[in-house]
Coordinates of C-alpha atoms in Angstrom, one line a residue:
D600 CA -15.7 67.8 42.3
R601 CA -13.7 65.2 40.6
R602 CA -15.1 62.7 38.0
L603 CA -15.3 59.1 39.1
S604 CA -12.8 58.2 36.3
E605 CA -10.3 60.6 37.8
L606 CA -10.3 59.0 41.3
P607 CA -7.6 56.5 42.2
M608 CA -9.1 53.0 41.9
L609 CA -6.2 51.0 43.4
P610 CA -6.3 49.9 47.0
E611 CA -3.7 51.9 49.0
P612 CA -1.5 48.8 49.7
E613 CA -1.2 47.9 46.0
R614 CA -0.7 51.5 45.1
R615 CA 2.2 51.7 47.7
R616 CA 3.7 48.5 46.3
L617 CA 3.6 49.7 42.7
L618 CA 4.9 53.3 43.3
E619 CA 7.1 53.0 46.4
E620 CA 8.2 49.4 47.2
W621 CA 9.1 48.3 43.7
N622 CA 10.8 51.7 43.1
D623 CA 12.8 51.7 46.3
T624 CA 16.1 52.0 44.3
A625 CA 18.0 54.8 46.0
R626 CA 21.8 54.0 46.1
E627 CA 25.0 56.1 46.4
Y628 CA 27.2 56.8 43.4
P629 CA 30.2 59.0 42.8
E630 CA 29.6 62.7 42.7
L631 CA 32.3 63.1 40.1
P632 CA 32.4 63.6 36.3
I633 CA 33.2 60.5 34.4
H634 CA 36.7 61.6 33.3
A635 CA 37.6 62.4 36.9
Q636 CA 36.6 58.9 37.9
F637 CA 38.9 57.6 35.2
E638 CA 41.7 59.8 36.5
A639 CA 41.3 58.5 40.0
Q640 CA 41.5 55.0 38.8
A641 CA 44.6 55.8 36.7
A642 CA 46.2 57.1 39.9
R643 CA 45.4 53.9 41.7
T644 CA 46.5 51.4 38.9
P645 CA 48.7 53.4 36.5
D646 CA 50.4 50.3 35.1
A647 CA 47.3 48.1 34.6
A648 CA 46.1 47.6 31.0
A649 CA 43.3 50.1 30.2
V650 CA 42.9 49.3 26.5
I651 CA 43.8 46.5 24.2
F652 CA 43.3 46.9 20.4
P653 CA 43.8 43.7 18.4
S654 CA 45.3 45.4 15.3
S655 CA 45.8 42.0 13.6
P656 CA 45.5 38.3 14.4
E657 CA 49.2 38.3 15.4
S658 CA 49.6 41.7 17.1
E659 CA 47.9 44.2 19.4
E660 CA 48.3 47.7 20.8
T661 CA 48.0 48.0 24.6
L662 CA 47.8 51.2 26.6
S663 CA 48.1 51.3 30.4
Y664 CA 46.0 53.6 32.4
A665 CA 48.9 56.0 32.8
E666 CA 49.5 56.0 29.0
L667 CA 45.9 56.6 28.1
D668 CA 45.5 59.3 30.7
A669 CA 48.7 61.1 29.4
R670 CA 47.5 60.9 25.8
A671 CA 44.1 62.2 26.6
N672 CA 45.6 65.1 28.7
R673 CA 47.9 66.2 25.8
L674 CA 45.0 66.1 23.4
A675 CA 42.8 68.1 25.8
H676 CA 45.5 70.8 26.1
H677 CA 45.6 70.9 22.3
L678 CA 41.9 71.2 22.0
I679 CA 41.8 74.0 24.6
A680 CA 44.5 75.8 22.5
Q681 CA 42.1 75.4 19.5
G682 CA 39.4 77.3 21.4
V683 CA 37.4 74.5 23.0
E684 CA 35.8 75.8 26.1
P685 CA 33.8 74.3 29.0
G686 CA 30.2 73.8 28.0
S687 CA 30.9 73.5 24.3
M688 CA 30.3 70.5 22.1
V689 CA 33.0 68.8 20.1
G690 CA 32.4 66.2 17.3
L691 CA 34.2 62.9 17.5
C692 CA 34.5 61.1 14.1
V693 CA 37.2 58.4 14.3
E694 CA 37.6 54.7 13.4
R695 CA 37.6 52.1 16.2
S696 CA 40.9 52.1 17.9
P697 CA 42.5 53.4 21.2
R698 CA 42.3 56.9 19.6
M699 CA 38.5 56.7 20.0
L700 CA 38.9 56.6 23.8
E701 CA 41.7 59.1 23.7
G702 CA 39.5 61.6 21.9
L703 CA 36.4 60.9 24.1
L704 CA 38.3 61.4 27.3
A705 CA 40.2 64.5 26.0
I706 CA 36.9 66.2 25.1
L707 CA 35.5 65.6 28.6
K708 CA 38.7 66.9 30.2
C709 CA 38.1 70.2 28.4
G710 CA 34.8 70.5 30.2
A711 CA 33.1 69.9 26.8
A712 CA 30.6 67.3 25.6
Y713 CA 31.3 64.9 22.8
V714 CA 29.0 64.4 19.8
P715 CA 29.7 61.0 18.1
L716 CA 29.7 61.2 14.3
D717 CA 29.8 57.7 12.8
P718 CA 32.1 57.4 9.8
G719 CA 29.6 54.9 8.4
F720 CA 26.8 57.5 8.2
P721 CA 25.9 59.3 4.9
V722 CA 27.7 62.6 4.4
D723 CA 24.4 64.5 4.3
R724 CA 23.4 63.1 7.7
L725 CA 26.8 64.0 9.2
A726 CA 26.5 67.5 7.8
Y727 CA 23.0 67.9 9.4
M728 CA 24.3 66.8 12.8
V729 CA 27.3 69.2 12.6
E730 CA 25.0 72.1 11.7
D731 CA 22.3 71.2 14.3
A732 CA 24.8 70.9 17.1
R733 CA 26.7 74.0 15.8
L734 CA 29.9 72.2 16.0
E735 CA 33.0 74.3 15.4
V736 CA 35.6 71.6 16.2
V737 CA 35.7 67.9 15.3
V738 CA 38.3 65.4 16.5
S739 CA 39.0 63.0 13.6
E740 CA 41.6 61.4 11.3
T741 CA 42.9 62.5 8.0
R742 CA 41.4 59.7 6.0
L743 CA 37.9 60.7 7.3
S744 CA 38.2 64.4 6.6
G745 CA 36.2 64.1 3.4
L746 CA 33.1 63.1 5.3
L747 CA 32.9 66.3 7.2
P748 CA 31.8 69.8 6.2
S749 CA 34.5 72.3 5.4
T750 CA 32.9 74.7 8.0
V751 CA 34.4 72.8 11.0
R752 CA 37.9 73.0 12.4
L753 CA 39.4 69.5 12.0
V754 CA 41.7 68.3 14.8
S755 CA 43.4 65.3 13.1
L756 CA 44.8 62.8 15.5
D757 CA 47.3 61.6 13.0
A758 CA 48.2 64.8 11.1
S759 CA 48.6 66.8 14.3
A760 CA 50.3 64.0 16.3
D761 CA 53.6 65.9 16.6
E762 CA 51.9 69.1 17.7
I763 CA 49.7 67.2 20.2
E764 CA 52.8 65.5 21.6
E765 CA 54.3 68.8 22.5
H766 CA 51.6 69.6 25.1
P767 CA 52.0 68.6 28.8
S768 CA 50.8 65.2 30.0
T769 CA 49.3 66.6 33.1
K770 CA 45.5 67.1 33.3
P771 CA 44.1 70.6 32.3
E772 CA 42.8 72.7 35.2
V773 CA 39.2 72.8 34.1
A774 CA 36.3 72.8 36.5
T775 CA 33.6 70.3 35.6
S776 CA 30.5 69.4 37.5
V777 CA 28.4 66.2 37.5
E778 CA 25.5 68.4 36.4
D779 CA 27.4 69.4 33.2
R780 CA 26.5 67.9 29.8
M781 CA 28.6 64.9 28.9
Y782 CA 27.5 63.9 25.4
V783 CA 24.8 64.6 22.8
I784 CA 23.8 61.6 20.8
Y785 CA 21.5 61.7 17.8
T786 CA 18.5 59.4 17.5
S787 CA 15.9 58.9 14.7
G788 CA 13.2 61.6 14.6
S789 CA 9.6 61.3 13.3
T790 CA 9.9 64.7 11.5
G791 CA 12.5 63.3 9.0
R792 CA 15.5 64.7 10.9
P793 CA 17.4 63.1 13.8
K794 CA 17.3 64.8 17.2
G795 CA 20.1 65.3 19.7
V796 CA 19.6 63.9 23.3
E797 CA 21.7 65.7 26.0
I798 CA 23.0 63.5 28.8
A799 CA 24.7 64.8 31.9
H800 CA 27.7 63.3 33.8
R801 CA 25.4 62.6 36.8
S802 CA 23.2 60.3 34.8
V803 CA 26.2 58.3 33.5
S804 CA 27.8 58.2 36.9
N805 CA 24.7 56.6 38.4
F806 CA 24.4 54.3 35.5
L807 CA 28.0 53.0 35.6
A808 CA 27.8 52.5 39.4
S809 CA 24.6 50.6 39.1
M810 CA 26.0 48.4 36.3
A811 CA 29.1 47.6 38.3
R812 CA 26.8 46.2 41.0
E813 CA 24.4 44.4 38.8
P814 CA 24.9 42.8 36.3
G815 CA 28.4 43.3 37.8
F816 CA 31.9 44.3 36.6
A817 CA 35.0 44.3 38.8
E818 CA 38.6 45.5 38.8
G819 CA 40.8 43.3 36.7
E820 CA 38.0 42.0 34.5
R821 CA 38.0 42.5 30.7
L822 CA 35.2 43.5 28.4
L823 CA 35.0 43.0 24.6
A824 CA 33.7 46.3 23.1
V825 CA 31.8 45.8 19.8
T826 CA 29.3 48.7 19.6
T827 CA 29.6 51.8 17.5
L828 CA 30.2 55.1 19.4
S829 CA 27.0 56.5 17.8
F830 CA 24.9 53.9 19.8
D831 CA 24.7 55.0 23.4
I832 CA 25.2 51.5 24.8
S833 CA 28.8 51.9 23.8
N834 CA 29.3 53.9 27.0
L835 CA 28.9 50.8 29.1
E836 CA 31.6 49.0 27.0
L837 CA 34.1 51.8 26.9
L838 CA 33.7 53.5 30.3
L839 CA 32.5 50.9 32.8
P840 CA 35.9 49.1 32.7
L841 CA 37.8 52.4 33.0
V842 CA 36.1 53.6 36.1
V843 CA 36.5 50.3 38.0
G844 CA 39.9 49.3 36.9
G845 CA 39.1 46.8 34.2
T846 CA 40.3 46.5 30.6
V847 CA 38.5 47.4 27.4
I848 CA 39.2 45.2 24.4
V849 CA 38.3 47.3 21.4
A850 CA 37.2 45.3 18.4
S851 CA 37.9 46.9 15.0
S852 CA 35.1 48.0 12.7
A853 CA 35.7 45.0 10.4
Q854 CA 35.7 42.6 13.4
T855 CA 32.4 43.9 14.8
G856 CA 30.4 42.8 11.8
D857 CA 32.2 39.5 11.3
G858 CA 30.9 36.6 13.4
A859 CA 34.0 34.5 12.8
A860 CA 36.2 37.4 13.8
L861 CA 34.3 38.0 17.0
K862 CA 34.5 34.3 17.7
G863 CA 38.2 34.5 17.3
L864 CA 38.5 37.5 19.7
L865 CA 36.5 35.7 22.4
A866 CA 38.7 32.7 22.1
R867 CA 41.9 34.8 22.1
Y868 CA 41.2 37.1 25.1
R869 CA 38.5 35.2 27.1
P870 CA 36.8 38.4 28.4
E871 CA 34.5 38.1 31.3
V872 CA 31.9 40.3 29.7
M873 CA 30.5 41.0 26.2
Q874 CA 27.5 43.3 25.5
A875 CA 25.7 43.2 22.2
T876 CA 22.3 43.4 20.6
P877 CA 20.4 40.2 19.9
A878 CA 21.2 40.6 16.2
T879 CA 25.0 40.5 17.0
W880 CA 24.6 37.5 19.2
R881 CA 22.8 35.8 16.4
L882 CA 25.7 36.7 14.1
L883 CA 28.1 35.1 16.5
L884 CA 26.0 31.9 16.8
L885 CA 25.8 31.7 13.0
S886 CA 29.6 31.6 13.0
G887 CA 29.6 28.4 15.0
W888 CA 30.5 29.9 18.3
E889 CA 30.2 27.2 21.0
G890 CA 30.4 29.5 24.0
D891 CA 32.6 30.2 27.0
A892 CA 31.5 28.9 30.4
E893 CA 33.1 32.0 32.1
L894 CA 31.5 34.7 29.9
R895 CA 28.7 36.9 31.2
I896 CA 26.4 37.8 28.3
F897 CA 24.7 41.2 28.2
S898 CA 21.9 41.6 25.6
G899 CA 20.0 44.8 24.9
G900 CA 18.8 47.3 22.3
E901 CA 15.8 45.2 21.2
A902 CA 13.6 42.4 22.5
L903 CA 15.5 39.2 23.5
P904 CA 13.5 36.2 22.0
R905 CA 13.2 33.2 24.3
E906 CA 14.8 30.8 21.8
L907 CA 17.9 33.1 21.5
A908 CA 18.1 33.4 25.3
D909 CA 18.1 29.7 25.7
S910 CA 20.8 29.3 23.1
L911 CA 23.0 31.9 24.9
L912 CA 22.3 30.2 28.3
E913 CA 23.8 27.1 26.9
R914 CA 27.0 28.9 26.0
G915 CA 27.7 31.4 28.8
Q916 CA 27.9 31.7 32.6
E917 CA 25.1 34.3 32.8
V918 CA 22.7 36.0 30.4
W919 CA 21.3 39.4 31.2
N920 CA 18.5 41.2 29.4
L921 CA 18.9 45.0 29.4
Y922 CA 16.2 47.6 28.7
G923 CA 16.2 51.4 28.3
P924 CA 15.8 54.3 25.9
T925 CA 18.5 56.8 25.1
E926 CA 16.6 59.5 27.0
T927 CA 17.0 57.7 30.3
T928 CA 20.7 57.0 29.9
I929 CA 21.3 53.6 28.2
W930 CA 19.7 50.9 30.5
S931 CA 17.0 51.5 33.0
A932 CA 16.0 48.0 33.9
V933 CA 18.0 44.7 34.0
K934 CA 17.0 41.0 34.4
R935 CA 19.2 37.9 34.7
I936 CA 17.6 35.3 32.5
E937 CA 17.1 31.8 34.0
A938 CA 16.5 28.6 32.1
G939 CA 12.9 27.3 32.2
E940 CA 11.2 30.8 32.5
E941 CA 8.4 31.1 30.1
I942 CA 8.7 34.8 29.4
V943 CA 11.8 37.0 29.0
T944 CA 11.0 40.1 31.1
I945 CA 13.0 43.3 31.4
G946 CA 13.3 42.8 35.2
R947 CA 13.4 45.7 37.7
P948 CA 14.6 49.3 37.7
I949 CA 18.3 50.0 38.2
A950 CA 19.6 52.2 41.0
C951 CA 18.1 55.6 41.5
T952 CA 15.4 54.8 38.8
R953 CA 11.7 54.8 39.1
I954 CA 9.4 53.0 36.6
Y955 CA 5.7 53.4 36.3
V956 CA 3.0 51.7 34.2
L957 CA 0.2 54.3 33.8
D958 CA -3.1 54.7 32.0
A959 CA -4.1 57.7 29.9
R960 CA -5.1 59.6 33.1
F961 CA -1.6 59.1 34.6
Q962 CA -3.0 56.6 37.1
P963 CA -1.0 53.5 38.0
Q964 CA -2.2 50.3 36.3
P965 CA -2.8 47.2 38.5
V966 CA -0.5 44.2 38.3
G967 CA -1.1 42.4 35.0
V968 CA -2.9 45.3 33.3
P969 CA -1.0 46.9 30.3
G970 CA -0.2 50.6 30.3
E971 CA 2.3 53.0 29.0
L972 CA 5.8 52.8 30.6
W973 CA 7.2 56.0 32.2
I974 CA 10.7 56.4 33.7
G975 CA 11.9 58.8 36.3
G976 CA 15.0 59.2 38.4
D977 CA 18.6 60.3 38.0
G978 CA 19.1 58.8 34.5
L979 CA 16.8 61.2 32.8
A980 CA 18.4 63.3 30.0
I981 CA 18.7 67.0 30.2
G982 CA 16.4 67.1 27.2
Y983 CA 16.5 67.4 23.4
L984 CA 19.0 69.8 22.0
D985 CA 17.4 73.1 21.1
R986 CA 13.9 71.5 21.1
P987 CA 12.2 72.9 24.2
E988 CA 8.7 72.0 23.0
L989 CA 9.5 68.4 22.3
T990 CA 11.4 68.2 25.6
A991 CA 8.3 69.6 27.5
E992 CA 6.1 67.0 25.7
R993 CA 8.2 63.9 26.5
F994 CA 9.7 65.0 29.9
V995 CA 7.0 66.0 32.5
D996 CA 6.8 66.5 36.2
D997 CA 6.7 63.3 38.2
P998 CA 3.6 63.3 40.4
F999 CA 4.7 60.2 42.3
V1000 CA 8.0 61.4 43.9
P1001 CA 8.0 61.7 47.7
S1002 CA 6.6 64.8 49.1
G1003 CA 9.0 67.8 49.0
E1004 CA 11.1 66.4 46.2
N1005 CA 11.2 67.5 42.6
G1006 CA 11.5 65.1 39.7
R1007 CA 10.6 64.4 36.1
M1008 CA 9.5 61.4 34.3
Y1009 CA 10.0 60.4 30.6
R1010 CA 7.3 59.0 28.3
T1011 CA 8.9 56.0 26.6
G1012 CA 6.0 55.1 24.3
D1013 CA 6.5 51.4 25.3
L1014 CA 3.6 49.2 26.5
A1015 CA 4.3 47.2 29.6
R1016 CA 2.7 45.5 32.6
W1017 CA 3.8 44.6 36.1
R1018 CA 4.0 40.9 37.0
A1019 CA 3.1 39.7 40.5
D1020 CA 6.8 39.1 41.2
G1021 CA 7.6 42.8 40.7
E1022 CA 9.2 42.3 37.3
L1023 CA 8.2 44.2 34.1
E1024 CA 7.1 42.7 30.9
C1025 CA 7.5 44.8 27.8
L1026 CA 4.6 44.4 25.3
G1027 CA 5.6 46.6 22.3
R1028 CA 4.9 50.2 21.2
V1029 CA 2.0 52.6 21.4
D1030 CA 3.4 54.5 18.3
T1031 CA 5.3 53.7 15.1
Q1032 CA 8.7 53.7 16.6
V1033 CA 10.5 50.4 16.0
K1034 CA 13.8 48.7 16.7
V1035 CA 15.7 46.8 14.0
R1036 CA 18.9 45.0 14.8
G1037 CA 19.2 47.2 18.0
Y1038 CA 18.7 50.6 16.4
R1039 CA 15.8 52.8 17.4
I1040 CA 14.0 53.9 14.2
E1041 CA 11.1 56.4 13.8
L1042 CA 9.3 55.1 10.8
G1043 CA 8.1 58.6 10.2
E1044 CA 11.7 59.7 9.4
I1045 CA 11.9 57.1 6.6
E1046 CA 8.5 58.1 5.3
S1047 CA 9.4 61.7 5.3
V1048 CA 12.6 61.1 3.3
L1049 CA 10.9 58.9 0.7
G1050 CA 7.8 61.2 0.6
D1051 CA 10.1 64.0 -0.8
V1052 CA 11.0 62.0 -3.9
D1053 CA 9.3 63.5 -7.0
G1054 CA 6.2 61.6 -7.9
V1055 CA 5.5 60.0 -4.5
Q1056 CA 2.1 60.8 -3.2
Q1057 CA 2.1 58.6 -0.1
C1058 CA 4.6 56.4 1.6
V1059 CA 4.4 54.1 4.6
A1060 CA 7.3 52.1 6.1
V1061 CA 6.8 48.9 8.2
V1062 CA 8.9 46.2 9.7
R1063 CA 8.2 42.7 8.5
E1064 CA 9.4 39.5 10.2
D1065 CA 8.2 36.8 7.9
T1066 CA 11.0 34.5 9.2
P1067 CA 11.6 34.6 13.0
G1068 CA 14.7 36.7 13.8
D1069 CA 14.9 38.2 10.3
Q1070 CA 13.5 41.7 10.4
R1071 CA 13.2 43.7 7.2
L1072 CA 12.2 47.3 6.6
V1073 CA 9.8 47.6 3.7
A1074 CA 8.4 50.8 2.2
Y1075 CA 4.9 50.8 0.5
Y1076 CA 4.2 53.8 -1.7
V1077 CA 1.6 55.3 -3.9
A1078 CA 2.7 57.3 -7.0
E1079 CA 1.0 60.5 -8.1
S1080 CA -1.4 60.2 -11.1
G1081 CA 0.7 59.8 -14.2
A1082 CA 4.0 59.8 -12.4
E1083 CA 6.6 57.0 -12.7
V1084 CA 8.6 56.3 -9.6
S1085 CA 11.4 53.8 -9.9
Q1086 CA 12.4 51.7 -6.9
A1087 CA 16.0 52.6 -7.8
D1088 CA 15.2 56.3 -7.2
L1089 CA 13.7 55.5 -3.8
R1090 CA 16.6 53.3 -2.8
S1091 CA 19.1 55.9 -4.0
R1092 CA 17.4 58.7 -2.0
A1093 CA 17.2 56.6 1.1
S1094 CA 20.9 55.5 0.8
E1095 CA 22.1 59.1 0.4
T1096 CA 20.1 60.4 3.4
L1097 CA 19.7 57.7 5.9
P1098 CA 22.1 55.4 7.7
G1099 CA 22.2 51.9 6.4
Y1100 CA 20.1 50.3 9.1
M1101 CA 17.2 52.7 8.1
V1102 CA 17.3 51.9 4.3
P1103 CA 14.3 49.6 3.4
S1104 CA 15.3 46.3 1.8
G1105 CA 12.0 46.3 -0.2
F1106 CA 9.9 48.9 -2.0
V1107 CA 6.4 48.0 -3.1
E1108 CA 4.1 50.2 -5.2
L1109 CA 0.4 50.1 -4.4
E1110 CA -2.6 51.8 -6.1
T1111 CA -3.9 52.9 -2.7
L1112 CA -2.8 52.3 0.9
P1113 CA -5.2 50.3 3.1
L1114 CA -7.1 52.4 5.7
T1115 CA -8.7 51.7 9.0
P1116 CA -12.4 52.7 9.5
N1117 CA -11.2 56.0 11.1
G1118 CA -9.1 56.9 8.0
K1119 CA -5.6 56.0 9.3
V1120 CA -3.2 53.8 7.4
D1121 CA -3.8 50.2 8.3
R1122 CA -0.3 48.9 9.0
K1123 CA -1.7 45.5 10.0
A1124 CA -3.2 45.1 6.6
L1125 CA 0.1 45.9 5.0
L1126 CA 1.8 43.2 7.1
A1127 CA -0.9 40.8 6.0
L1128 CA 0.0 41.3 2.4
E1129 CA 2.3 38.7 0.8
A1130 CA 5.9 39.2 1.8
A1131 CA 7.3 42.1 -0.3
A1132 CA 10.0 41.1 -2.7
P1133 CA 13.2 43.2 -3.2
A1134 CA 13.3 45.5 -6.2
A1135 CA 13.1 43.9 -9.5
E1136 CA 16.4 43.5 -11.4
A1137 CA 16.8 45.7 -14.5
E1138 CA 18.5 42.9 -16.3
Y1139 CA 18.9 39.3 -15.4
V1140 CA 22.3 37.7 -16.1
A1141 CA 22.4 34.0 -15.5
P1142 CA 25.4 32.2 -13.9
R1143 CA 28.2 31.6 -16.5
S1144 CA 30.3 29.1 -14.6
E1145 CA 30.1 26.4 -12.0
S1146 CA 31.6 28.8 -9.4
E1147 CA 29.0 31.5 -10.2
A1148 CA 26.2 28.9 -10.1
R1149 CA 27.3 27.7 -6.7
V1150 CA 27.4 31.2 -5.2
A1151 CA 24.1 32.1 -6.8
E1152 CA 22.5 29.0 -5.3
I1153 CA 23.6 30.0 -1.9
W1154 CA 22.3 33.6 -2.4
Q1155 CA 19.0 32.3 -3.6
A1156 CA 18.6 30.1 -0.5
V1157 CA 19.6 32.8 2.0
L1158 CA 17.6 35.6 0.3
R1159 CA 14.7 33.3 -0.4
L1160 CA 14.6 34.2 -4.1
D1161 CA 13.9 32.1 -7.1
R1162 CA 16.9 33.5 -9.0
V1163 CA 19.5 36.2 -8.7
S1164 CA 21.4 38.0 -11.4
V1165 CA 25.2 37.6 -11.1
T1166 CA 25.6 41.4 -11.6
T1167 CA 23.2 42.6 -8.9
N1168 CA 24.5 43.9 -5.5
F1169 CA 23.6 41.7 -2.5
F1170 CA 22.2 44.6 -0.5
D1171 CA 19.9 45.6 -3.4
L1172 CA 18.4 42.2 -3.1
G1173 CA 17.4 42.8 0.5
G1174 CA 20.6 41.6 2.1
H1175 CA 21.8 42.7 5.5
S1176 CA 24.4 41.7 8.1
L1177 CA 22.7 38.6 9.4
L1178 CA 22.0 37.2 5.9
L1179 CA 25.5 38.0 4.9
A1180 CA 26.7 35.9 7.9
Q1181 CA 24.6 33.0 6.6
V1182 CA 26.3 33.3 3.2
H1183 CA 29.7 33.4 4.9
A1184 CA 28.8 30.3 7.0
K1185 CA 27.8 28.3 3.9
L1186 CA 31.0 29.3 2.0
Y1187 CA 33.4 29.1 5.0
E1188 CA 34.0 25.3 5.0
R1189 CA 35.1 25.3 1.4
H1190 CA 36.9 28.7 1.6
P1191 CA 38.3 29.1 5.2
D1192 CA 40.2 32.2 4.3
L1193 CA 37.0 34.1 3.3
T1194 CA 36.1 37.0 5.6
I1195 CA 33.0 39.1 6.0
V1196 CA 35.0 42.1 4.7
D1197 CA 35.6 40.1 1.5
L1198 CA 31.8 39.7 1.0
F1199 CA 31.5 43.5 1.3
Q1200 CA 34.2 44.1 -1.2
Y1201 CA 32.8 41.6 -3.7
P1202 CA 29.0 42.2 -3.4
T1203 CA 27.8 40.5 -6.6
V1204 CA 27.8 36.8 -7.5
A1205 CA 30.2 37.5 -10.4
S1206 CA 32.8 39.4 -8.4
L1207 CA 32.6 37.0 -5.5
A1208 CA 33.0 34.0 -7.7
A1209 CA 35.9 35.6 -9.4
H1210 CA 37.5 36.3 -6.0
L1211 CA 37.0 32.7 -5.0
G1212 CA 38.5 31.4 -8.2
N1213 CA 37.3 29.8 -11.5
G1214 CA 34.9 32.6 -12.2
T1215 CA 34.2 34.4 -15.5
G1216 CA 33.3 37.9 -16.3
E1217 CA 34.5 40.3 -13.6
T1218 CA 37.9 39.3 -12.5
A1219 CA 38.0 42.0 -9.9
A1220 CA 35.8 45.0 -9.1
P1221 CA 37.4 48.2 -10.3
R1222 CA 39.1 50.0 -7.4
E1223 CA 36.7 53.0 -7.3
R1224 CA 33.6 50.7 -7.4
K1225 CA 35.0 48.4 -4.8
G1226 CA 35.4 51.4 -2.4
R1227 CA 31.8 52.4 -3.0
D1228 CA 30.6 48.8 -2.5
L1229 CA 32.5 48.5 0.7
A1230 CA 31.1 51.8 2.0
R1231 CA 27.6 50.7 1.0
G1232 CA 28.0 47.4 2.8
R1233 CA 29.3 49.2 5.8
R1234 CA 26.3 51.4 5.9
A1235 CA 24.0 48.3 5.5
L1236 CA 25.7 46.7 8.5
M1237 CA 26.1 49.8 10.7
K1238 CA 28.4 48.0 13.1
R1239 CA 27.3 48.0 16.7

């Protein structure tokens, strides 16, 4: 006999609507690996522009489909000669340029999967990813070789250029199936180490075909690509244009974090589409961007606030909200946002995707009742690399697929509810996973890293949003009896181990952590505490000139501090990319030649004032320290 609580409680018509009608998403898509789809397009439009790279405000590098295909083929032959085999994994650690696409396509043409290694990540994190994926070959560039372990065979696109050029421009004869692994991308892990998510060509093929239909992208259109390769949404930007006959405009690393530079690229090229996180769209708005009536705006990676959606609607042709975890291949639901709607929903499932809102007994929740969001369909990942237990925990058999069919569904950890119109409303998380400026973060990973610091007894990380749109990671910790733990030690350990977007901007020592009645850490009580201030300055140095005083005043206003020392780094005061954009906006009118990159290179009041002129003290940052500051700023930004 079954318990009453285990019986289906929904009337059959509503159950059918939730499980079948609203998940009737079957569509056809190419049964071809992604590089084969690109090759077919290159054969149809060999002379069309495939990639444009604005190398400077006055010049650009353009590759036709035929040229990009030939370059990728030569590199693929070279990689095969270096021992790359079908089914293997190859690291890809390159700066943003056409070489990024050349390397990606070449790896796929070998029958291998690519593993993005972001040059902005800490060396320790890159080393872990190389070891975890057992990478033997990494495609990179000479200037980045110092970031990678000596255990890998480095195929340098610049140092080996002549050797690569000697290979044939015809495609290698390598058999690849849509079932084969296409890429492994690493995401934050609650155990303190990132985990690799394996995605097959089939999942990406369905995704790109669905995106081409809705939100829509057609042959001859152009897309401005701004997202780092280590963020899976970059696949839409880089590959969607190449499989339908469009053009990818690749923004450089410096441009992706500079609102004024992005504004200039949009004006210069007038692309039909740009995809970015809400944080990057805010960055663009802060630059004074007035919009383009022909631009279709794609926003995803984190919740799209209503006020931001309204601002974007005033500046573009269309605004689309996109939702999906890495484990279900980039986006799983889309929604065109309309003016006047009260709530920004995540819309409906994309093609060949099923979405369920379930209770703890795996029963569908009625319309309007919150439950956990599960996703099934052709977008599901193969699983987590070499983590069968975690894969089995998060990917389970789908009990709702039609009779006779097999399928799995993925537990997202998101809370959601169906609306009466068949759209989904996302309500937050059921665990401690968060998203900050588009990046998925397991707070447990931060807590694990900081908990290993000598003298730390307990540590809890939270996301504060004391000002709308300004999210900050803050770590609260308890020191062991008699131990002295400096905030500088915590910040140093975090910066050495974690990517910039995961380094807390504030560290707060408490005597004890607040607990709930059942003994768990009370995160809501932590958020109720007075906003955490950035780490105290070791020594306060007051402004010594009018120029320093003017810069210090701007920093104080943006960082919401009573005072700032002219020798303290902006990022040590809790600064991040959006706040840096505000500083830039306040200085731009008086200093129109100032760039975001300049702010990274001169990250103290003293060095920035000296750069702007009439400063005292530091006339220029020493070369070695400037390089470290630029790298630190880059990690803090973690360009999308």
